JSON list of C-alpha atoms in Angstrom, two decimals:
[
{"chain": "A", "resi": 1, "resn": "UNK", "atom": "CA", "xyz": [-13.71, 7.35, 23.75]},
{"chain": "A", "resi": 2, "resn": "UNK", "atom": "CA", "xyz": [-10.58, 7.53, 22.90]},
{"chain": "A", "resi": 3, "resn": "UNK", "atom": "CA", "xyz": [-9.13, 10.73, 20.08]},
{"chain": "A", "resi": 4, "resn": "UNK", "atom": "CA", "xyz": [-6.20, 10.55, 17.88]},
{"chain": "A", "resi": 5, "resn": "UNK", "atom": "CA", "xyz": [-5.21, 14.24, 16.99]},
{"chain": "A", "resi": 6, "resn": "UNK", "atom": "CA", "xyz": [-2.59, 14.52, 13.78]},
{"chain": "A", "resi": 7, "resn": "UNK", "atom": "CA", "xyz": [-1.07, 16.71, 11.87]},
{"chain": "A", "resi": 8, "resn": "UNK", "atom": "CA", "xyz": [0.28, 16.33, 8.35]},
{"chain": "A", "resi": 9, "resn": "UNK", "atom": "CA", "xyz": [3.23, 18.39, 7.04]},
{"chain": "A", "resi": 10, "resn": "UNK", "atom": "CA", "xyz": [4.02, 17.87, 3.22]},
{"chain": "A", "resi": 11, "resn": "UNK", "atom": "CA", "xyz": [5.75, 18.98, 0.35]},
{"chain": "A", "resi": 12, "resn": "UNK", "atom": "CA", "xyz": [5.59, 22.57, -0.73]},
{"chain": "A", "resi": 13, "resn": "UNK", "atom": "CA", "xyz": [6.95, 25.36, -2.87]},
{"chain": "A", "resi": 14, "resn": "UNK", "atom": "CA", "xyz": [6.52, 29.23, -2.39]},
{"chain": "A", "resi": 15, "resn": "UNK", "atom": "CA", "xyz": [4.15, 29.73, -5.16]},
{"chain": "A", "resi": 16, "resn": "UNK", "atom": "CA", "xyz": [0.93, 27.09, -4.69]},
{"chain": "A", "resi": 17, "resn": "UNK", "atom": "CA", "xyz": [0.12, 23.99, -6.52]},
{"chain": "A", "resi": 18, "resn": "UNK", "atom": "CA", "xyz": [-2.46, 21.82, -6.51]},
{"chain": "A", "resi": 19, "resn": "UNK", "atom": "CA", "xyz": [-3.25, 18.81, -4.01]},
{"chain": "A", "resi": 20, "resn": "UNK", "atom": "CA", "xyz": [-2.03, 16.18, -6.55]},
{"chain": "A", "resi": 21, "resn": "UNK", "atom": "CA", "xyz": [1.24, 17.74, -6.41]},
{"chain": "A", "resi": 22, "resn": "UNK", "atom": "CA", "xyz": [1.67, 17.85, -1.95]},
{"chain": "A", "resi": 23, "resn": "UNK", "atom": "CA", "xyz": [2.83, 14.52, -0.47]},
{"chain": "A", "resi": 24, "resn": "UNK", "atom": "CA", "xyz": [2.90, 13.93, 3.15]},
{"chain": "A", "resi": 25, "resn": "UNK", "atom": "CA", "xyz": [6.39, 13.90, 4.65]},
{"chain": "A", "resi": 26, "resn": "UNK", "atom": "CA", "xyz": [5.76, 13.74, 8.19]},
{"chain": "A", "resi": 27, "resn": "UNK", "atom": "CA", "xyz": [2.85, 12.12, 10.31]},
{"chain": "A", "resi": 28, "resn": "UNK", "atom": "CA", "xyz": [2.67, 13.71, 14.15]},
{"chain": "A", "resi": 29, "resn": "UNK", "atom": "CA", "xyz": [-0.03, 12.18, 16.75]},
{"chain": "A", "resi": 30, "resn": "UNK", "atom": "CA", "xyz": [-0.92, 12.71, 19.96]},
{"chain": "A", "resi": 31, "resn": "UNK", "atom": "CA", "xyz": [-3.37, 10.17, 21.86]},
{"chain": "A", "resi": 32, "resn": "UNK", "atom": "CA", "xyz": [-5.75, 11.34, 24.12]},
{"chain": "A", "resi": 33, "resn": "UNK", "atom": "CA", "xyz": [-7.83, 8.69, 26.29]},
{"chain": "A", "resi": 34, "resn": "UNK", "atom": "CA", "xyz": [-10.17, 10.72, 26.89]},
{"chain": "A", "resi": 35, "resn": "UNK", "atom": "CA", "xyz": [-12.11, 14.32, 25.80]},
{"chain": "A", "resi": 36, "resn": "UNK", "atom": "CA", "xyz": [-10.25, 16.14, 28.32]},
{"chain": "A", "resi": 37, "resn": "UNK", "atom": "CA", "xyz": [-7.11, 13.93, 28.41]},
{"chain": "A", "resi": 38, "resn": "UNK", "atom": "CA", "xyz": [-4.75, 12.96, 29.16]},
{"chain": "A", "resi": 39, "resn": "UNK", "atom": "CA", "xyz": [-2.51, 11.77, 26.18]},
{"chain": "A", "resi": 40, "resn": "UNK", "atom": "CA", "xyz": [-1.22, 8.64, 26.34]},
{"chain": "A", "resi": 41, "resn": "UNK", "atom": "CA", "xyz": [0.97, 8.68, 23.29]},
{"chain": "A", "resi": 42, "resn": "UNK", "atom": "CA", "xyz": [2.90, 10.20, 20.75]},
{"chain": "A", "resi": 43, "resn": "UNK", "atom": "CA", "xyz": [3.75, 9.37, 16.95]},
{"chain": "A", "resi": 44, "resn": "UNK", "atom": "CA", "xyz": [6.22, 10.90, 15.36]},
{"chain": "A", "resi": 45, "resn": "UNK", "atom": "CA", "xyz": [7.51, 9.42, 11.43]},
{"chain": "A", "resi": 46, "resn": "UNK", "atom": "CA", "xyz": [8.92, 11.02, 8.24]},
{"chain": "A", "resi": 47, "resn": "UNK", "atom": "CA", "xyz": [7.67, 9.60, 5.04]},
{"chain": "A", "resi": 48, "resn": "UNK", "atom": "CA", "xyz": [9.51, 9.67, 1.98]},
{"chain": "A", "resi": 49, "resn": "UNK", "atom": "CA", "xyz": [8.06, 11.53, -1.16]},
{"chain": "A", "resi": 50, "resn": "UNK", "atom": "CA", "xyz": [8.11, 10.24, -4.44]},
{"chain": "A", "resi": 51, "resn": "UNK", "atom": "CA", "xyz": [6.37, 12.08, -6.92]},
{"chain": "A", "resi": 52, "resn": "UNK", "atom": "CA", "xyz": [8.75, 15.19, -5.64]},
{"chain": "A", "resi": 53, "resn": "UNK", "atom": "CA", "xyz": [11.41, 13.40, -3.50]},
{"chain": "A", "resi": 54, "resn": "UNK", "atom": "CA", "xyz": [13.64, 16.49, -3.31]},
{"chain": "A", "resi": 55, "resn": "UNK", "atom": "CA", "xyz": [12.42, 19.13, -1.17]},
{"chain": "A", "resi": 56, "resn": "UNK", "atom": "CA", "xyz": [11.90, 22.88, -1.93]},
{"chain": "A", "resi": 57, "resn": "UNK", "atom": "CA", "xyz": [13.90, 25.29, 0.10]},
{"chain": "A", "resi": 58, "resn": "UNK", "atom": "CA", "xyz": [10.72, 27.05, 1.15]},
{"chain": "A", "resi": 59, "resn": "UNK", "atom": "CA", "xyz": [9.61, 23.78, 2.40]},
{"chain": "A", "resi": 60, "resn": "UNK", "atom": "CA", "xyz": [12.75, 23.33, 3.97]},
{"chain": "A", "resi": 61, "resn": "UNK", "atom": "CA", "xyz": [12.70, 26.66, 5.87]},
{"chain": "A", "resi": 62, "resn": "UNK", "atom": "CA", "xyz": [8.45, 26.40, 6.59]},
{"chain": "A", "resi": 63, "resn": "UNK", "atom": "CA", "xyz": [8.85, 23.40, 8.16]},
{"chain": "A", "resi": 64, "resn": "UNK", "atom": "CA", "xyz": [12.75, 22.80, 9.25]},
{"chain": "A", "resi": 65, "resn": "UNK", "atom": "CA", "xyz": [12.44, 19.09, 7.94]},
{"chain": "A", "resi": 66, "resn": "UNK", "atom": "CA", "xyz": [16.06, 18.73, 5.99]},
{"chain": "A", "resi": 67, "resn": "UNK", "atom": "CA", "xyz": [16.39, 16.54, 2.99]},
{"chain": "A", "resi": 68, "resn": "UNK", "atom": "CA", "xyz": [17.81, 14.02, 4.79]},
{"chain": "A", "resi": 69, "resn": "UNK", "atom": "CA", "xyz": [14.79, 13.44, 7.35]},
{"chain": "A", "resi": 70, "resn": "UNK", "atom": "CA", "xyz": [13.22, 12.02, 4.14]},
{"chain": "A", "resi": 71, "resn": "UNK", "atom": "CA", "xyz": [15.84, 10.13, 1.87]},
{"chain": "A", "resi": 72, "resn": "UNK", "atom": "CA", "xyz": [15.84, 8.02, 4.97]},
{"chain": "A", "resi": 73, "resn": "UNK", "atom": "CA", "xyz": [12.46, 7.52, 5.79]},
{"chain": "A", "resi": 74, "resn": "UNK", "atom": "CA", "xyz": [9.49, 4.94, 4.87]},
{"chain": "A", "resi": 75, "resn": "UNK", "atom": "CA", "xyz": [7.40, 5.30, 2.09]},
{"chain": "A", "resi": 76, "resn": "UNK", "atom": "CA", "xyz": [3.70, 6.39, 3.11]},
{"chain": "A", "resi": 77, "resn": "UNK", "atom": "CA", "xyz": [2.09, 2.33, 3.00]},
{"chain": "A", "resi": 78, "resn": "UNK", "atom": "CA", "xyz": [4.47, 1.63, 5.88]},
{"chain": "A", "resi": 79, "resn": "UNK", "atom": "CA", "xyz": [4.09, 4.84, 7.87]},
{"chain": "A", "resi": 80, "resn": "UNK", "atom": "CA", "xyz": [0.51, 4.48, 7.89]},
{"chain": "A", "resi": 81, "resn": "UNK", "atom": "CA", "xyz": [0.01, 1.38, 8.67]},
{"chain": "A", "resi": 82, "resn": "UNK", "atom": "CA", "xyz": [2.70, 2.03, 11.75]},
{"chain": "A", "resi": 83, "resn": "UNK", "atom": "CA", "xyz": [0.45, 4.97, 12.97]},
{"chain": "A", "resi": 84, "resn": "UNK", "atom": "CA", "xyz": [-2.96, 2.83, 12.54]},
{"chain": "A", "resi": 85, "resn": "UNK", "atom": "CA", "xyz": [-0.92, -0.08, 14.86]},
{"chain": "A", "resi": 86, "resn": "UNK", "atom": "CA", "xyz": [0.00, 2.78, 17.48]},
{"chain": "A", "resi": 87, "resn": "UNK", "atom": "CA", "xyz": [-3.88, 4.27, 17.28]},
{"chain": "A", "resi": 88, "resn": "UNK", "atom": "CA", "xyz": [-4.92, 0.80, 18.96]},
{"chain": "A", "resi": 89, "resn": "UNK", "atom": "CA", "xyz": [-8.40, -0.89, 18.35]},
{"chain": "A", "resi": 90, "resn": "UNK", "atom": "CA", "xyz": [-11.39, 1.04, 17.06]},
{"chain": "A", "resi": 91, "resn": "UNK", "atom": "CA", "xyz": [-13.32, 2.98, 18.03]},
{"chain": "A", "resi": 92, "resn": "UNK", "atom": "CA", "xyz": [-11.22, 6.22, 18.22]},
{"chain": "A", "resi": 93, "resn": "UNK", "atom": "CA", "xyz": [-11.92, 9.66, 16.74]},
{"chain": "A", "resi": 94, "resn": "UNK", "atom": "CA", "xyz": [-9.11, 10.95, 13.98]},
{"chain": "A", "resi": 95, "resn": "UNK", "atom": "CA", "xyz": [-9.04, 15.05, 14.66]},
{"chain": "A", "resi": 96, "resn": "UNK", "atom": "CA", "xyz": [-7.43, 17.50, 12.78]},
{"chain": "A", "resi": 97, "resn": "UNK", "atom": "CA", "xyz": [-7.03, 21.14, 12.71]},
{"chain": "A", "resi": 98, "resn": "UNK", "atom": "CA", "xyz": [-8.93, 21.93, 9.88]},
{"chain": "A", "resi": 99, "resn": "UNK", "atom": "CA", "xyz": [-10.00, 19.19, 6.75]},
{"chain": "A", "resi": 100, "resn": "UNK", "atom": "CA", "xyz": [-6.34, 19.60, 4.93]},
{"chain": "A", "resi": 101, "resn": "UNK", "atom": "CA", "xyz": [-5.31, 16.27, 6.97]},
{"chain": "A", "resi": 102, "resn": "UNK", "atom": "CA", "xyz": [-8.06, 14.29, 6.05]},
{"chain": "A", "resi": 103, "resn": "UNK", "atom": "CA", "xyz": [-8.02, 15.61, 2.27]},
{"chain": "A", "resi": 104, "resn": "UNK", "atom": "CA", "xyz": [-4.21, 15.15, 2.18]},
{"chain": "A", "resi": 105, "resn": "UNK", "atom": "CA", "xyz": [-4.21, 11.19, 3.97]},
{"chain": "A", "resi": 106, "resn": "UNK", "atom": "CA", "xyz": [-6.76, 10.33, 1.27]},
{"chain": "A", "resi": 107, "resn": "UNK", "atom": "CA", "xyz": [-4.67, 12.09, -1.92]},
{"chain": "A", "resi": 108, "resn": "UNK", "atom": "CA", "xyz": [-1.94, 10.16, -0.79]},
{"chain": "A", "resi": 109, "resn": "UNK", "atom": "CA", "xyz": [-3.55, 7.02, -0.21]},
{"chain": "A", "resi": 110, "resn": "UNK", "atom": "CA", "xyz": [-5.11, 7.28, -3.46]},
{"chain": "A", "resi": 111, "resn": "UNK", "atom": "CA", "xyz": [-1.49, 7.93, -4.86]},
{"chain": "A", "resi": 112, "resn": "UNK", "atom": "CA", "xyz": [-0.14, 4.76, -3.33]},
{"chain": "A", "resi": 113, "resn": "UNK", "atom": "CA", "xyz": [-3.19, 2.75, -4.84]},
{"chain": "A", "resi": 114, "resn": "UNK", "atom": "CA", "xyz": [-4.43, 2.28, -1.40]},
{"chain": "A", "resi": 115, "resn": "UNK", "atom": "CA", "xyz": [-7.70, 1.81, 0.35]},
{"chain": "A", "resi": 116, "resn": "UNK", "atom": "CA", "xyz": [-8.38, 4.89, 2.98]},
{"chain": "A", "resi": 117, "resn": "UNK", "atom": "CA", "xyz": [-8.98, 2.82, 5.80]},
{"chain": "A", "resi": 118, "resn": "UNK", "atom": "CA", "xyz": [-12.40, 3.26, 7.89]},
{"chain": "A", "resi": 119, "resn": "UNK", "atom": "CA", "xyz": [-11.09, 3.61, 11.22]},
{"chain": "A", "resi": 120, "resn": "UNK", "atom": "CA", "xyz": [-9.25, 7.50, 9.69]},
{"chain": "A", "resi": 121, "resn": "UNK", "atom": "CA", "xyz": [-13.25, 8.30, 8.03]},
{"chain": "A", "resi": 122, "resn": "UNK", "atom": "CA", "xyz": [-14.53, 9.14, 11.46]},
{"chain": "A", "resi": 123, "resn": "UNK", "atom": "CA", "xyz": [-13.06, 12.76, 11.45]},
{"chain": "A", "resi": 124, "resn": "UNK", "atom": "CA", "xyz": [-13.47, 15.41, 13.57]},
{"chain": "A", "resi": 125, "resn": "UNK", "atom": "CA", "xyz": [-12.54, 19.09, 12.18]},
{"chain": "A", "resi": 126, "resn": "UNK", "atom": "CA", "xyz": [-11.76, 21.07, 15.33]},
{"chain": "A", "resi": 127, "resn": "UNK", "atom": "CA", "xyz": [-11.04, 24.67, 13.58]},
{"chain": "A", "resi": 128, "resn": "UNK", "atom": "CA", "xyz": [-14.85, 24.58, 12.15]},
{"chain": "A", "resi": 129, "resn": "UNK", "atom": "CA", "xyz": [-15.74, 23.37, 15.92]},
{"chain": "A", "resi": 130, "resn": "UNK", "atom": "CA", "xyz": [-13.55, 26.01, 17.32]},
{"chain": "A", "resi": 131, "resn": "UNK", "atom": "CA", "xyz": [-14.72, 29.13, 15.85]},
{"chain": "A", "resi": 132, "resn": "UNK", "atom": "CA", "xyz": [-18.62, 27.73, 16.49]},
{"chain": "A", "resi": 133, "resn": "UNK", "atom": "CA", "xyz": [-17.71, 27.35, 20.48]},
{"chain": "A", "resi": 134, "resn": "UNK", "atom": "CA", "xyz": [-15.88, 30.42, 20.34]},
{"chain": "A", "resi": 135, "resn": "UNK", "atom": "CA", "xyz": [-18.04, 32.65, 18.24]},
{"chain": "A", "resi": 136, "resn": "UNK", "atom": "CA", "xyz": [-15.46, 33.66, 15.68]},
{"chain": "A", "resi": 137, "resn": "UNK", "atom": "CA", "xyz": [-14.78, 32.34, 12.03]},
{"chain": "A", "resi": 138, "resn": "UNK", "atom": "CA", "xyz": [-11.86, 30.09, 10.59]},
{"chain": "A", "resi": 139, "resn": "UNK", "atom": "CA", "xyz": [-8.69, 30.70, 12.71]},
{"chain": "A", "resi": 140, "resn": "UNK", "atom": "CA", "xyz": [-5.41, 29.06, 12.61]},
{"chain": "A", "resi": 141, "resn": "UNK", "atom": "CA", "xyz": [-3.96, 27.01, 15.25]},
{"chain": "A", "resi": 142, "resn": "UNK", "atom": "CA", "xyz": [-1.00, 29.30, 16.69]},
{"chain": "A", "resi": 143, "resn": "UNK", "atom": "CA", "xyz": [-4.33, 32.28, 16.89]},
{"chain": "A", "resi": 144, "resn": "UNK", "atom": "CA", "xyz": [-6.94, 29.41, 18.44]},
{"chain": "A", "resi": 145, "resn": "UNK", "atom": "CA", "xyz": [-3.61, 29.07, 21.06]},
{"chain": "A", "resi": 146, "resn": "UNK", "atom": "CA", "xyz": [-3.53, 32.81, 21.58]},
{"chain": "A", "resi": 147, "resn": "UNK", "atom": "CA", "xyz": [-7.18, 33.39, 21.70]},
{"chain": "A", "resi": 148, "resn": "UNK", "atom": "CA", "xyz": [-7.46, 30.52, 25.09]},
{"chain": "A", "resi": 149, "resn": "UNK", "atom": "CA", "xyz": [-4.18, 32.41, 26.78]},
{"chain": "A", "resi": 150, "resn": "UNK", "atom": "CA", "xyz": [-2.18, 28.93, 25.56]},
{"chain": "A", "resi": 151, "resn": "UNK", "atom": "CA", "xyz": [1.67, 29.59, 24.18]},
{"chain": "A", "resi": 152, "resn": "UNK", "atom": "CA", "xyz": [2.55, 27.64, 21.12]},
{"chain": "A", "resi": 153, "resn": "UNK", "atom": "CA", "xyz": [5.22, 25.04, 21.86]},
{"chain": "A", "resi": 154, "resn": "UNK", "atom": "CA", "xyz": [7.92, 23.44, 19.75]},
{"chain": "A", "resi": 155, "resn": "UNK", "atom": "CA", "xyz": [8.55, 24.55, 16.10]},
{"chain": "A", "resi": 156, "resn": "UNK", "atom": "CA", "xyz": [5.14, 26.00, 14.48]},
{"chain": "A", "resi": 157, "resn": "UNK", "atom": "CA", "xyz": [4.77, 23.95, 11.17]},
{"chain": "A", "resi": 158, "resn": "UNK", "atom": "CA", "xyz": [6.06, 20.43, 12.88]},
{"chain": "A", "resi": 159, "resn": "UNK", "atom": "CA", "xyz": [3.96, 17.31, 12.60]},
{"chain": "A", "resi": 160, "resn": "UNK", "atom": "CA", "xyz": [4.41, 16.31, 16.16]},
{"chain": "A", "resi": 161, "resn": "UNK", "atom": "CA", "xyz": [4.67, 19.39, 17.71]},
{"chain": "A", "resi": 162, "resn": "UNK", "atom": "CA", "xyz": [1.63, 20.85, 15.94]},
{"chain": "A", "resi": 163, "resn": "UNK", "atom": "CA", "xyz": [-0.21, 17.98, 17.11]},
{"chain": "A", "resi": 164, "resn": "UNK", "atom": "CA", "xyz": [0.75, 18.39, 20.43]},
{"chain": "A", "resi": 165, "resn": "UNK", "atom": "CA", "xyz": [-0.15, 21.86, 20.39]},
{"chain": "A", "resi": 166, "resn": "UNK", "atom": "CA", "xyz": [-3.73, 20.80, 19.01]},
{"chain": "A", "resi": 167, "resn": "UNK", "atom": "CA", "xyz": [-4.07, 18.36, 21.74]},
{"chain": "A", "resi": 168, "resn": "UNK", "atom": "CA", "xyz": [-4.22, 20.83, 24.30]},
{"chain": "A", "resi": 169, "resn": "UNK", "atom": "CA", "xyz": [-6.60, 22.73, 22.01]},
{"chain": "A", "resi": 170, "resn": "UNK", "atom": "CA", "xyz": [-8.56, 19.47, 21.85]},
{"chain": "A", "resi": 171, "resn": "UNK", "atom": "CA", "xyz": [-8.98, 19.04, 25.47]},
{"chain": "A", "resi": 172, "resn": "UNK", "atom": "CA", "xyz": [-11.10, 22.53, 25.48]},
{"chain": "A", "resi": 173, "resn": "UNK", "atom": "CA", "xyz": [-13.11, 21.77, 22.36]},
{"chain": "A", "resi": 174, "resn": "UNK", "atom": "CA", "xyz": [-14.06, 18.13, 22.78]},
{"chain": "A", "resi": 175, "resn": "UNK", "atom": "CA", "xyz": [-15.52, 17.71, 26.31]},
{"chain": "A", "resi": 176, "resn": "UNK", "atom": "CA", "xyz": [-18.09, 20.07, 24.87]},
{"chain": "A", "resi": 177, "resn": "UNK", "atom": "CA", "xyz": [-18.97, 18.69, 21.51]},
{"chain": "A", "resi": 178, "resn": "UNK", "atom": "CA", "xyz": [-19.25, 15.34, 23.85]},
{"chain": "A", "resi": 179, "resn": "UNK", "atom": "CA", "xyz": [-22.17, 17.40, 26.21]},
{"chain": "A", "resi": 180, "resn": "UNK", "atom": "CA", "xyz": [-23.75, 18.45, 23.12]},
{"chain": "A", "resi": 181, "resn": "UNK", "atom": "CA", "xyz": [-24.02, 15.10, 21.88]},
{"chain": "A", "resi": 182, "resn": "UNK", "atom": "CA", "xyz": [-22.48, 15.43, 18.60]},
{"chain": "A", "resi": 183, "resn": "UNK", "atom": "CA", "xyz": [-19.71, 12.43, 18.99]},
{"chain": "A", "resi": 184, "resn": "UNK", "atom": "CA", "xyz": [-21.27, 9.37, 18.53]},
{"chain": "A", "resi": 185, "resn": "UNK", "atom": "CA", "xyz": [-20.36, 6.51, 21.00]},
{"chain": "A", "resi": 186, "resn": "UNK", "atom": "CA", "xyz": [-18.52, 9.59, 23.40]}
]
């Protein structure tokens, strides 16, 4: 079975606001062809707001994606369908730290009048799976890292390189949910 692990980043201000308000603005992926590995691919894509196109400076400084990342980039229709093509064929798993990504692809696809395609339905939250294995409640992915002796990699609060940092998370968590049965078609 093969598991697509992403991570969202999207609009933001200092002070919060609802989910209507957040757009995506960058898509990062990592491929894994297998529970325990190893990836076989990597997406990486800006996508360009519209309901906020201009970026806050706290999102600016959170996540160190500049203005110009997305004046330049594709609107959210295109970038998803270009991460579905990279995915491959069905069946994969979609796996997230957390359920913001899942939450946040469907806003967004609603806000582009678009069908949430199937293949992205079958989720798997690995923070919720995580803290069960692990015996301790909701923690984030740079603590998860610290808790298995892991060092987080790349810029915290990147797409890709949160992704990749989940990945190696992933590759402890999902061989076991696969023994304990809970993946269908693992």
């Amino acid at each position: 079975m093969r598991y697509i692990i992403i991570d969202l980043e999207a609009t933001c201000w200092e002070r919060g606001v609802s989910r209507a308000q957040m757009e995506t603005i960058e898509i990062g992926a990592v491929r894994l062809e297998s529970s325990s590995g190893p990836a076989s691919g990597e997406f990486a894509a800006f996508v360009r707001p519209v309901a906020s196109p201009v970026l806050s400076a706290f999102c600016t400084q959170l996540t160190s994606i500049r203005q110009e990342d997305v004046d330049g980039a594709a609107f959210f229709g295109a970038v998803l369908w270009d991460l579905l093509s990279w995915a491959g064929e069905e069946p994969f798993w979609l796996c997230s730290w957390g359920a913001y990504d899942l939450g946040q692809l469907r806003a967004d696809c609603e806000r582009h009048s678009m069908v949430m395609p199937d293949a992205l339905e079958r989720h798997i939250n690995l923070k919720k799976h995580f803290g069960r294995l692990y015996g301790c409640g909701p923690v984030g992915m740079a603590g998860a890292l610290r808790m298995c002796g892991l060092p987080l990699e790349g810029t915290h609060h990147r797409g890709i390189d949160d992704a990749r940092n989940i990945a190696r998370l992933a590759t402890r968590i999902l061989p076991a949910l696969e023994r304990e049965g809970l993946i269908a078609g693992a």
